[in-house]
Every structure is written in C-alpha cells, then in structure tokens.
Amino acid sequence: MIADVVVDLQYGDCGKGKIAHALCRENKYTHVIRYNGGCNAGHTIYHNGKKFVTHHIPCGVFFGIKSIIGPGCVVHVDTFLEEIEALEAEGIPARKLVNVAGNAHLITDFHRIEDKKDEKIGTTKRGNGPAYRDKYARKGIRAVDDHRLLPFIIDMYSELYENEDYNNIEILFEGAQGFGLDVDWGDYPFVTSSHCTVGSAVLNGVPPKSIREVWGVAKIYETYVGAKDFEGPDEIFEEIRELGQEFGATTGRPRQINWLDFDMLKMAARINGVSKIVFNKMDILELVDSWCLYDGPSLYQFKTREDMEMWLSGKLHVEVDEDIEIMFSGDKEYI
Ligand code: IMP
Ligand code: MG
C-alpha cells in the first residue's frame, strides 16, 4: 500500500483541491480519501475548464476513482446527498464512486443549530465543532447508523486490508482546512475541531510507512476567514481580494489577507514532513506586481518574482530540508 498526502500549510483555501485534482490526473490512484473535516470545507476545482465547488466529496470522482469520506471526517447527510445529486447532474458518476466510512460521524441538524450560536470563533456554522465534540464525548452518531447513507457505507479496514489487490493500493489523501486551523497546532481557539496535519491522514487507517509523498500546499500570500483580526494594513490587500476572488467557497465571507509568514510556513513544512511544496496564486501577485513576505517581524519586499522565489526556495532548503521540491503555480487547473 502506498499513499500520497495533500496537506495545507496555511489557513485553508490554498488550492488543495487543484493539487489533488492534478495528482489524480497524473497518477494511478485506486482510492482518494478525505481525511478530516466536514462541509465546512469548500474545494474549488476546475475540471476540463469548468468550475466545481465540493464540500464533502473527494476529487477522485472526476477521474472515476473510488472516493472515500474517511473515519476522521464528519458528514451532514443532506448536504452530502445534495452534492452527489449536483455532481450527477453535471455528468460525474458520483453515486457509484463515493463511499463513506461507517465509523465517520454525523453532523446533525442539532449540531448546526448549536454552531449557529458561535460568536467567538467565526465558524462556518456548518455544525463541525459540535459534531466533533459529541464524537469525543462518546455520544455521537456514526455514519453506519444512518439509513440514508447505507448504500454508501464501507468498512475501512476491510476496504484496505482484506482487499485482494492490497499490494496495488495507491491512495491519495486529500485534507481539508490547514495547519493554522489545526486544533493542536493552530492559533487556538481560532481553529477548527479536527486535525489538519499529515498525522490526520495516518489516523484514517494506513501505516505511517506507506506514505510516499507529502504535498504541502501554500499560497504566495495568506488568507484567513474567521473572527480574529488577521489582515495587514497594506491597501493592496483590497485589490488582491478582488483579483484573487478571496471570498469563502462555503460561506461567501471575504477572506482577510496578509503577506506570507515564513516562520509559520517553516513550522508547517517541518511538522508535516513535506517532500513537495506548491505555492499557488502566483498569477495574482503578478497582477499587482508586489512581492512581499514576513520573516519573523521583518517585512521583506522583493524587486521581482524571481527574487522572492529564490529567497523562499533557498531558505526552505537550508532551514527545512534540501530535498524538498518547490513549485510556483499561477494556473487554475494545472500545477
Ligand atoms: P469551523 O471549522 O466551521 O468550526 O470553523 C472554525 C474556523 O475554521 C473558522 O475560522 C472558519 O472560517 C475556518 N474554516 C473552516 N473550514 C475552512 C475552510 O475550508 N477554509 C478556510 N477556513 C475554514
Ligand atoms: Mg476552501
């Protein structure tokens, strides 16, 4: 069994969906598994030039690959079924490709009502926090217990380990949210309620030694949605927000913007053990032609894109790992 992992190094919305989609096109995966989160996530994917926004469903469906919502996820059944319908309506055969791990937990309507009361964190109000709370309080409801999900339910253990083709299993793990929102490593309490690091993929039932590549995904600037103050003082951020369409894919809220924070990126790259890093949205900074980042408290301003790329690559190679392959992307569909 072999697994690649796609993990977000910032606050979500770095383009994991795009990377996962591109990797599915290039590799022969047998499974794509979502390993954390619920319908708080919004993955924007361009497939053959057409835009799709998914919340629960992994991107394997676009390529005929078995796509599993793993045990670390929480599922809102109505949203899940609506998403299946919407994909089917676009000619994507989601119904026959998507499975839900029986031991994933449900987001109930009660969880949603509870989450709507949040004023402190700025959650997506999709019921995630209350669902995970009840899971860990051992009073949650599992996917296997919902009759509407029955046609989709699989047992993760038998799917992977009692599989005749065990030796040929190649998994792509697709994460949700990001390092800065991780319940342990993020800026608590301004975090989500699940684990957003590579460790979370392992928790979904594969041995650590099966992991081959860890694809860390970042943006060349940072965005965050939620209640804390995040946006920097630069007026250019207003322009970047419009050009980069930095509005939540799930809630439509404007994302707060700031320059890339190298220290956080370094921490996320180390803790996730990345072997690749993709910096997305280079095209947006090209448009404003402004190349800045924070190194500790200092704001660096580079003259050109090339200067910034060289500085970032050099420093990541020296301070994290010289073998990391670093890519800069400005395309919506391709790396
Ligand atoms: P929750 O996950 O809905 O509980 O929200 C907790 C925090 O995570 C809030 O700041 C949300 O805006 C943020 N968040 C949750 N999911 C995503 C996502 O997919 N992208 C970006 N931010 C997210
Ligand atoms: Mg998103």
CSV table of C-alpha atoms and ligand atoms in Angstrom, one decimal:
chain,number,residue,atom,x,y,z
A,1,MET,CA,0.0,0.0,0.0
A,2,ILE,CA,1.3,3.4,-1.0
A,3,ALA,CA,-0.2,6.8,-0.1
A,4,ASP,CA,0.4,10.4,-1.1
A,5,VAL,CA,-0.9,13.2,1.1
A,6,VAL,CA,-2.1,16.7,0.2
A,7,VAL,CA,-1.9,19.0,3.2
A,8,ASP,CA,-2.5,22.7,3.5
A,9,LEU,CA,0.4,24.7,5.2
A,10,GLN,CA,-1.6,27.8,6.0
A,11,TYR,CA,-5.3,28.6,6.8
A,12,GLY,CA,-7.2,26.5,4.2
A,13,ASP,CA,-8.1,27.8,0.7
A,14,CYS,CA,-4.6,27.3,-0.6
A,15,GLY,CA,-5.7,25.3,-3.6
A,16,LYS,CA,-5.5,21.7,-2.2
A,17,GLY,CA,-8.4,20.8,-4.5
A,18,LYS,CA,-6.4,21.9,-7.5
A,19,ILE,CA,-3.4,19.9,-6.5
A,20,ALA,CA,-5.4,16.8,-5.6
A,21,HIS,CA,-7.2,17.1,-8.9
A,22,ALA,CA,-3.9,17.4,-10.8
A,23,LEU,CA,-2.4,14.5,-9.0
A,24,CYS,CA,-5.3,12.3,-9.8
A,25,ARG,CA,-4.8,13.1,-13.5
A,26,GLU,CA,-1.1,12.2,-13.3
A,27,ASN,CA,-1.1,9.1,-11.1
A,28,LYS,CA,-2.9,5.7,-11.0
A,29,TYR,CA,-4.6,6.0,-7.6
A,30,THR,CA,-7.0,3.3,-6.6
A,31,HIS,CA,-8.6,5.5,-3.8
A,32,VAL,CA,-8.9,9.1,-2.9
A,33,ILE,CA,-9.7,9.6,0.8
A,34,ARG,CA,-10.8,12.8,2.6
A,35,TYR,CA,-9.2,12.6,6.0
A,36,ASN,CA,-10.6,15.4,8.1
A,37,GLY,CA,-13.3,18.0,8.4
A,38,GLY,CA,-16.8,18.1,7.0
A,39,CYS,CA,-18.9,20.5,4.9
A,40,ASN,CA,-17.0,23.5,6.5
A,41,ALA,CA,-14.6,22.8,3.7
A,42,GLY,CA,-15.0,24.3,0.2
A,43,HIS,CA,-12.7,22.9,-2.5
A,44,THR,CA,-12.8,24.9,-5.8
A,45,ILE,CA,-11.9,22.6,-8.6
A,46,TYR,CA,-11.6,23.3,-12.3
A,47,HIS,CA,-12.3,20.2,-14.3
A,48,ASN,CA,-11.9,20.5,-18.1
A,49,GLY,CA,-12.2,24.2,-17.6
A,50,LYS,CA,-15.5,24.0,-15.7
A,51,LYS,CA,-15.7,25.2,-12.1
A,52,PHE,CA,-17.0,22.9,-9.3
A,53,VAL,CA,-17.2,23.5,-5.6
A,54,THR,CA,-17.2,20.4,-3.4
A,55,HIS,CA,-17.6,20.3,0.4
A,56,HIS,CA,-17.6,16.6,1.4
A,57,ILE,CA,-16.7,14.7,-1.7
A,58,PRO,CA,-13.1,13.9,-2.7
A,59,CYS,CA,-11.9,14.8,-6.1
A,60,GLY,CA,-11.3,11.2,-7.3
A,61,VAL,CA,-14.9,11.3,-8.7
A,62,PHE,CA,-13.7,13.4,-11.6
A,63,PHE,CA,-11.5,10.6,-12.7
A,64,GLY,CA,-13.5,7.5,-12.0
A,65,ILE,CA,-11.5,6.8,-8.8
A,66,LYS,CA,-13.1,5.3,-5.7
A,67,SER,CA,-13.6,8.3,-3.4
A,68,ILE,CA,-14.0,7.8,0.4
A,69,ILE,CA,-15.0,10.1,3.2
A,70,GLY,CA,-12.7,8.7,5.9
A,71,PRO,CA,-13.3,8.0,9.5
A,72,GLY,CA,-11.7,11.3,10.6
A,73,CYS,CA,-14.5,13.2,8.9
A,74,VAL,CA,-17.9,14.4,9.9
A,75,VAL,CA,-20.8,14.2,7.5
A,76,HIS,CA,-24.0,16.2,7.1
A,77,VAL,CA,-26.2,13.7,5.3
A,78,ASP,CA,-28.5,16.2,3.4
A,79,THR,CA,-25.5,18.2,2.2
A,80,PHE,CA,-23.7,15.1,1.2
A,81,LEU,CA,-26.7,13.8,-0.8
A,82,GLU,CA,-27.2,17.2,-2.5
A,83,GLU,CA,-23.6,17.2,-3.5
A,84,ILE,CA,-23.9,13.7,-5.0
A,85,GLU,CA,-27.0,14.9,-7.0
A,86,ALA,CA,-25.3,18.1,-8.2
A,87,LEU,CA,-22.3,16.1,-9.5
A,88,GLU,CA,-24.5,13.5,-11.1
A,89,ALA,CA,-26.4,16.4,-12.8
A,90,GLU,CA,-23.1,17.5,-14.3
A,91,GLY,CA,-22.4,14.0,-15.6
A,92,ILE,CA,-20.0,13.0,-12.9
A,93,PRO,CA,-21.0,9.4,-11.8
A,94,ALA,CA,-20.6,10.2,-8.0
A,95,ARG,CA,-23.1,7.8,-6.8
A,96,LYS,CA,-21.2,4.7,-7.8
A,97,LEU,CA,-17.8,6.1,-6.8
A,98,VAL,CA,-18.3,7.6,-3.4
A,99,ASN,CA,-18.2,5.7,-0.1
A,100,VAL,CA,-18.4,6.8,3.5
A,101,ALA,CA,-16.5,5.1,6.2
A,102,GLY,CA,-19.0,3.6,8.6
A,103,ASN,CA,-17.1,5.0,11.6
A,104,ALA,CA,-17.2,8.6,10.3
A,105,HIS,CA,-19.5,10.7,12.5
A,106,LEU,CA,-22.6,12.6,11.5
A,107,ILE,CA,-23.3,16.3,11.7
A,108,THR,CA,-26.9,16.5,12.8
A,109,ASP,CA,-29.3,19.4,12.4
A,110,PHE,CA,-29.0,19.9,16.2
A,111,HIS,CA,-25.2,20.4,15.7
A,112,ARG,CA,-25.9,23.1,13.1
A,113,ILE,CA,-28.3,24.9,15.5
A,114,GLU,CA,-25.6,24.8,18.2
A,115,ASP,CA,-22.9,26.0,15.8
A,116,LYS,CA,-25.1,29.0,14.8
A,117,LYS,CA,-24.7,30.3,18.3
A,118,ASP,CA,-20.9,30.8,17.8
A,119,GLU,CA,-19.8,34.4,18.1
A,120,LYS,CA,-16.3,33.9,19.2
A,121,ILE,CA,-14.5,31.8,16.6
A,122,GLY,CA,-16.3,32.8,13.4
A,123,THR,CA,-17.0,29.3,12.4
A,124,THR,CA,-18.6,28.3,9.1
A,125,LYS,CA,-21.8,27.4,11.1
A,126,ARG,CA,-21.9,24.0,9.4
A,127,GLY,CA,-22.0,22.1,12.7
A,128,ASN,CA,-18.5,20.8,12.7
A,129,GLY,CA,-17.4,21.8,16.2
A,130,PRO,CA,-20.5,20.3,17.9
A,131,ALA,CA,-20.2,17.1,15.9
A,132,TYR,CA,-16.6,16.5,16.9
A,133,ARG,CA,-17.5,17.5,20.5
A,134,ASP,CA,-20.1,14.8,20.6
A,135,LYS,CA,-17.8,12.3,18.9
A,136,TYR,CA,-15.2,12.7,21.6
A,137,ALA,CA,-17.8,12.8,24.4
A,138,ARG,CA,-18.8,9.4,23.0
A,139,LYS,CA,-22.4,10.4,22.3
A,140,GLY,CA,-22.1,10.9,18.6
A,141,ILE,CA,-23.9,9.1,15.8
A,142,ARG,CA,-21.9,7.3,13.3
A,143,ALA,CA,-22.5,7.1,9.5
A,144,VAL,CA,-23.2,3.4,9.7
A,145,ASP,CA,-26.3,4.2,11.8
A,146,ASP,CA,-28.0,6.4,9.2
A,147,HIS,CA,-30.3,4.5,6.8
A,148,ARG,CA,-29.9,7.1,4.0
A,149,LEU,CA,-26.1,6.5,4.0
A,150,LEU,CA,-26.4,2.7,3.9
A,151,PRO,CA,-25.8,2.4,0.1
A,152,PHE,CA,-22.5,4.3,0.6
A,153,ILE,CA,-21.1,2.7,3.7
A,154,ILE,CA,-17.9,0.8,3.7
A,155,ASP,CA,-15.7,-0.7,6.4
A,156,MET,CA,-12.4,1.0,6.1
A,157,TYR,CA,-10.4,-2.0,7.5
A,158,SER,CA,-11.8,-4.5,5.0
A,159,GLU,CA,-11.6,-2.0,2.2
A,160,LEU,CA,-7.9,-1.7,2.7
A,161,TYR,CA,-6.7,-4.8,4.4
A,162,GLU,CA,-9.0,-7.5,3.1
A,163,ASN,CA,-8.6,-6.3,-0.4
A,164,GLU,CA,-7.3,-8.9,-2.9
A,165,ASP,CA,-5.4,-6.1,-4.5
A,166,TYR,CA,-3.7,-4.9,-1.3
A,167,ASN,CA,-0.3,-4.7,-2.8
A,168,ASN,CA,-1.5,-2.4,-5.6
A,169,ILE,CA,-3.5,0.0,-3.4
A,170,GLU,CA,-2.4,3.6,-4.1
A,171,ILE,CA,-4.2,6.2,-2.1
A,172,LEU,CA,-4.4,10.0,-2.4
A,173,PHE,CA,-5.2,11.5,0.9
A,174,GLU,CA,-7.0,14.9,0.5
A,175,GLY,CA,-7.0,17.1,3.6
A,176,ALA,CA,-9.3,19.9,4.5
A,177,GLN,CA,-8.6,23.3,6.3
A,178,GLY,CA,-5.0,23.9,7.1
A,179,PHE,CA,-2.1,24.0,9.5
A,180,GLY,CA,-3.1,27.3,11.0
A,181,LEU,CA,-6.6,26.0,11.8
A,182,ASP,CA,-5.4,22.7,13.3
A,183,VAL,CA,-6.9,22.1,16.7
A,184,ASP,CA,-3.5,21.4,18.2
A,185,TRP,CA,-1.0,23.5,16.1
A,186,GLY,CA,-3.2,26.4,15.0
A,187,ASP,CA,-3.9,29.6,16.9
A,188,TYR,CA,-6.3,28.1,19.5
A,189,PRO,CA,-9.1,28.8,20.0
A,190,PHE,CA,-9.3,30.3,16.4
A,191,VAL,CA,-9.1,26.8,14.9
A,192,THR,CA,-11.3,24.1,13.5
A,193,SER,CA,-12.2,21.0,15.5
A,194,SER,CA,-10.2,18.4,13.6
A,195,HIS,CA,-6.5,17.6,12.9
A,196,CYS,CA,-5.2,19.2,9.7
A,197,THR,CA,-1.7,17.8,9.5
A,198,VAL,CA,-0.3,14.7,7.8
A,199,GLY,CA,-0.8,12.8,11.1
A,200,SER,CA,-4.5,13.0,10.4
A,201,ALA,CA,-4.2,11.0,7.2
A,202,VAL,CA,-2.4,8.2,9.1
A,203,LEU,CA,-5.3,8.2,11.6
A,204,ASN,CA,-7.6,7.2,8.8
A,205,GLY,CA,-6.1,3.7,8.8
A,206,VAL,CA,-2.8,3.5,6.9
A,207,PRO,CA,0.6,2.7,8.4
A,208,PRO,CA,3.0,5.6,8.5
A,209,LYS,CA,5.5,3.7,6.4
A,210,SER,CA,3.0,3.6,3.5
A,211,ILE,CA,3.4,7.4,3.0
A,212,ARG,CA,5.3,8.3,-0.2
A,213,GLU,CA,5.0,12.0,-1.0
A,214,VAL,CA,3.6,14.7,1.2
A,215,TRP,CA,2.4,17.6,-1.0
A,216,GLY,CA,2.4,20.8,1.1
A,217,VAL,CA,0.1,23.5,-0.4
A,218,ALA,CA,0.5,27.2,0.3
A,219,LYS,CA,-0.4,30.5,-1.3
A,220,ILE,CA,2.1,33.1,-2.1
A,221,TYR,CA,0.2,35.4,0.2
A,222,GLU,CA,-2.0,34.3,3.2
A,223,THR,CA,-5.7,34.4,3.7
A,224,TYR,CA,-7.9,33.6,6.8
A,225,VAL,CA,-11.6,33.6,7.4
A,226,GLY,CA,-12.9,33.8,11.0
A,227,ALA,CA,-13.3,36.1,13.9
A,228,LYS,CA,-9.7,37.1,14.8
A,229,ASP,CA,-8.0,40.2,13.3
A,230,PHE,CA,-5.7,39.0,10.6
A,231,GLU,CA,-5.5,41.4,7.7
A,232,GLY,CA,-2.4,43.6,7.4
A,233,PRO,CA,-2.5,47.4,6.9
A,234,ASP,CA,-1.5,47.4,3.2
A,235,GLU,CA,-4.1,48.9,0.9
A,236,ILE,CA,-3.1,46.4,-1.8
A,237,PHE,CA,-4.9,43.6,0.1
A,238,GLU,CA,-8.3,45.0,-1.1
A,239,GLU,CA,-7.1,44.6,-4.7
A,240,ILE,CA,-5.7,41.2,-4.0
A,241,ARG,CA,-9.0,40.1,-2.5
A,242,GLU,CA,-10.9,41.1,-5.7
A,243,LEU,CA,-8.3,39.8,-8.2
A,244,GLY,CA,-7.8,36.6,-6.3
A,245,GLN,CA,-11.6,36.1,-5.6
A,246,GLU,CA,-10.8,35.7,-1.9
A,247,PHE,CA,-14.3,35.0,-0.7
A,248,GLY,CA,-15.2,31.8,1.2
A,249,ALA,CA,-16.3,29.0,-1.1
A,250,THR,CA,-18.6,27.8,1.7
A,251,THR,CA,-19.9,31.0,3.3
A,252,GLY,CA,-19.0,33.7,0.8
A,253,ARG,CA,-17.3,35.7,3.6
A,254,PRO,CA,-14.4,38.0,2.5
A,255,ARG,CA,-11.1,36.4,3.4
A,256,GLN,CA,-8.7,38.5,5.4
A,257,ILE,CA,-5.4,38.9,3.7
A,258,ASN,CA,-1.8,39.3,4.7
A,259,TRP,CA,1.7,38.6,3.4
A,260,LEU,CA,3.2,35.2,3.7
A,261,ASP,CA,4.6,34.4,7.1
A,262,PHE,CA,7.8,32.4,6.6
A,263,ASP,CA,8.0,31.2,10.2
A,264,MET,CA,4.6,29.6,10.1
A,265,LEU,CA,5.4,28.1,6.7
A,266,LYS,CA,8.6,26.6,8.0
A,267,MET,CA,6.8,25.1,11.0
A,268,ALA,CA,4.1,23.6,8.9
A,269,ALA,CA,6.6,22.2,6.4
A,270,ARG,CA,8.6,20.6,9.2
A,271,ILE,CA,5.7,19.2,11.2
A,272,ASN,CA,4.1,17.7,8.0
A,273,GLY,CA,7.4,16.4,6.7
A,274,VAL,CA,6.7,17.7,3.2
A,275,SER,CA,8.5,16.4,0.2
A,276,LYS,CA,6.9,18.9,-2.2
A,277,ILE,CA,5.6,22.4,-1.7
A,278,VAL,CA,3.4,24.2,-4.2
A,279,PHE,CA,2.9,28.0,-3.9
A,280,ASN,CA,-0.3,28.9,-5.6
A,281,LYS,CA,-1.8,32.1,-6.9
A,282,MET,CA,1.5,33.5,-8.4
A,283,ASP,CA,-0.7,35.0,-11.1
A,284,ILE,CA,-2.5,37.2,-8.6
A,285,LEU,CA,0.8,38.8,-7.3
A,286,GLU,CA,1.9,39.1,-10.9
A,287,LEU,CA,-1.1,41.3,-11.5
A,288,VAL,CA,-0.3,43.7,-8.6
A,289,ASP,CA,3.4,43.2,-9.1
A,290,SER,CA,4.2,43.3,-5.4
A,291,TRP,CA,6.4,40.6,-3.8
A,292,CYS,CA,6.5,40.7,0.0
A,293,LEU,CA,6.7,38.3,2.9
A,294,TYR,CA,7.3,38.4,6.7
A,295,ASP,CA,10.5,36.8,8.0
A,296,GLY,CA,9.8,36.9,11.8
A,297,PRO,CA,8.7,40.5,12.4
A,298,SER,CA,10.5,41.9,9.4
A,299,LEU,CA,8.6,42.7,6.2
A,300,TYR,CA,10.7,41.9,3.1
A,301,GLN,CA,9.9,43.5,-0.2
A,302,PHE,CA,11.5,41.9,-3.2
A,303,LYS,CA,12.0,43.6,-6.5
A,304,THR,CA,10.9,40.7,-8.7
A,305,ARG,CA,9.0,37.4,-8.6
A,306,GLU,CA,12.3,35.6,-9.3
A,307,ASP,CA,13.9,37.3,-6.3
A,308,MET,CA,11.2,36.1,-4.0
A,309,GLU,CA,11.1,32.6,-5.4
A,310,MET,CA,14.9,32.3,-4.9
A,311,TRP,CA,14.8,33.6,-1.4
A,312,LEU,CA,11.9,31.3,-0.4
A,313,SER,CA,13.4,28.2,-2.1
A,314,GLY,CA,16.8,28.8,-0.7
A,315,LYS,CA,15.6,29.3,2.9
A,316,LEU,CA,13.3,26.3,2.8
A,317,HIS,CA,16.1,24.1,1.5
A,318,VAL,CA,18.5,25.4,4.2
A,319,GLU,CA,16.1,25.5,7.1
A,320,VAL,CA,13.8,22.6,6.5
A,321,ASP,CA,15.1,20.1,4.0
A,322,GLU,CA,17.3,20.4,1.0
A,323,ASP,CA,15.4,17.7,-0.9
A,324,ILE,CA,12.1,19.5,-0.9
A,325,GLU,CA,10.9,20.1,-4.5
A,326,ILE,CA,9.4,23.6,-4.7
A,327,MET,CA,7.0,24.7,-7.3
A,328,PHE,CA,5.3,28.1,-8.0
A,329,SER,CA,2.0,28.0,-9.8
A,330,GLY,CA,-0.3,30.6,-11.4
A,331,ASP,CA,-2.8,28.4,-13.1
A,332,LYS,CA,-6.3,27.4,-12.0
A,333,GLU,CA,-6.2,23.8,-13.2
A,334,TYR,CA,-2.6,22.8,-13.5
A,335,ILE,CA,0.4,22.9,-11.1
B,1,IMP,P1,-15.4,25.5,11.7
B,1,IMP,O1,-14.4,24.6,11.1
B,1,IMP,O2,-16.6,25.7,10.9
B,1,IMP,O3,-15.7,25.2,13.1
B,1,IMP,O4,-14.7,27.0,11.7
B,1,IMP,C1,-13.5,27.2,12.5
B,1,IMP,C2,-12.6,28.1,11.8
B,1,IMP,O5,-12.0,27.5,10.7
B,1,IMP,C3,-13.2,29.4,11.3
B,1,IMP,O6,-12.2,30.4,11.3
B,1,IMP,C4,-13.5,29.0,9.8
B,1,IMP,O7,-13.6,30.1,9.0
B,1,IMP,C5,-12.3,28.2,9.5
B,1,IMP,N1,-12.5,27.2,8.4
B,1,IMP,C6,-13.2,26.1,8.5
B,1,IMP,N2,-13.2,25.4,7.3
B,1,IMP,C7,-12.5,26.2,6.5
B,1,IMP,C8,-12.0,26.0,5.1
B,1,IMP,O8,-12.3,25.0,4.5
B,1,IMP,N3,-11.3,27.0,4.6
B,1,IMP,C9,-10.9,28.1,5.3
B,1,IMP,N4,-11.3,28.3,6.6
B,1,IMP,C10,-12.0,27.3,7.2
B,2,MG,MG,-11.7,26.2,0.7
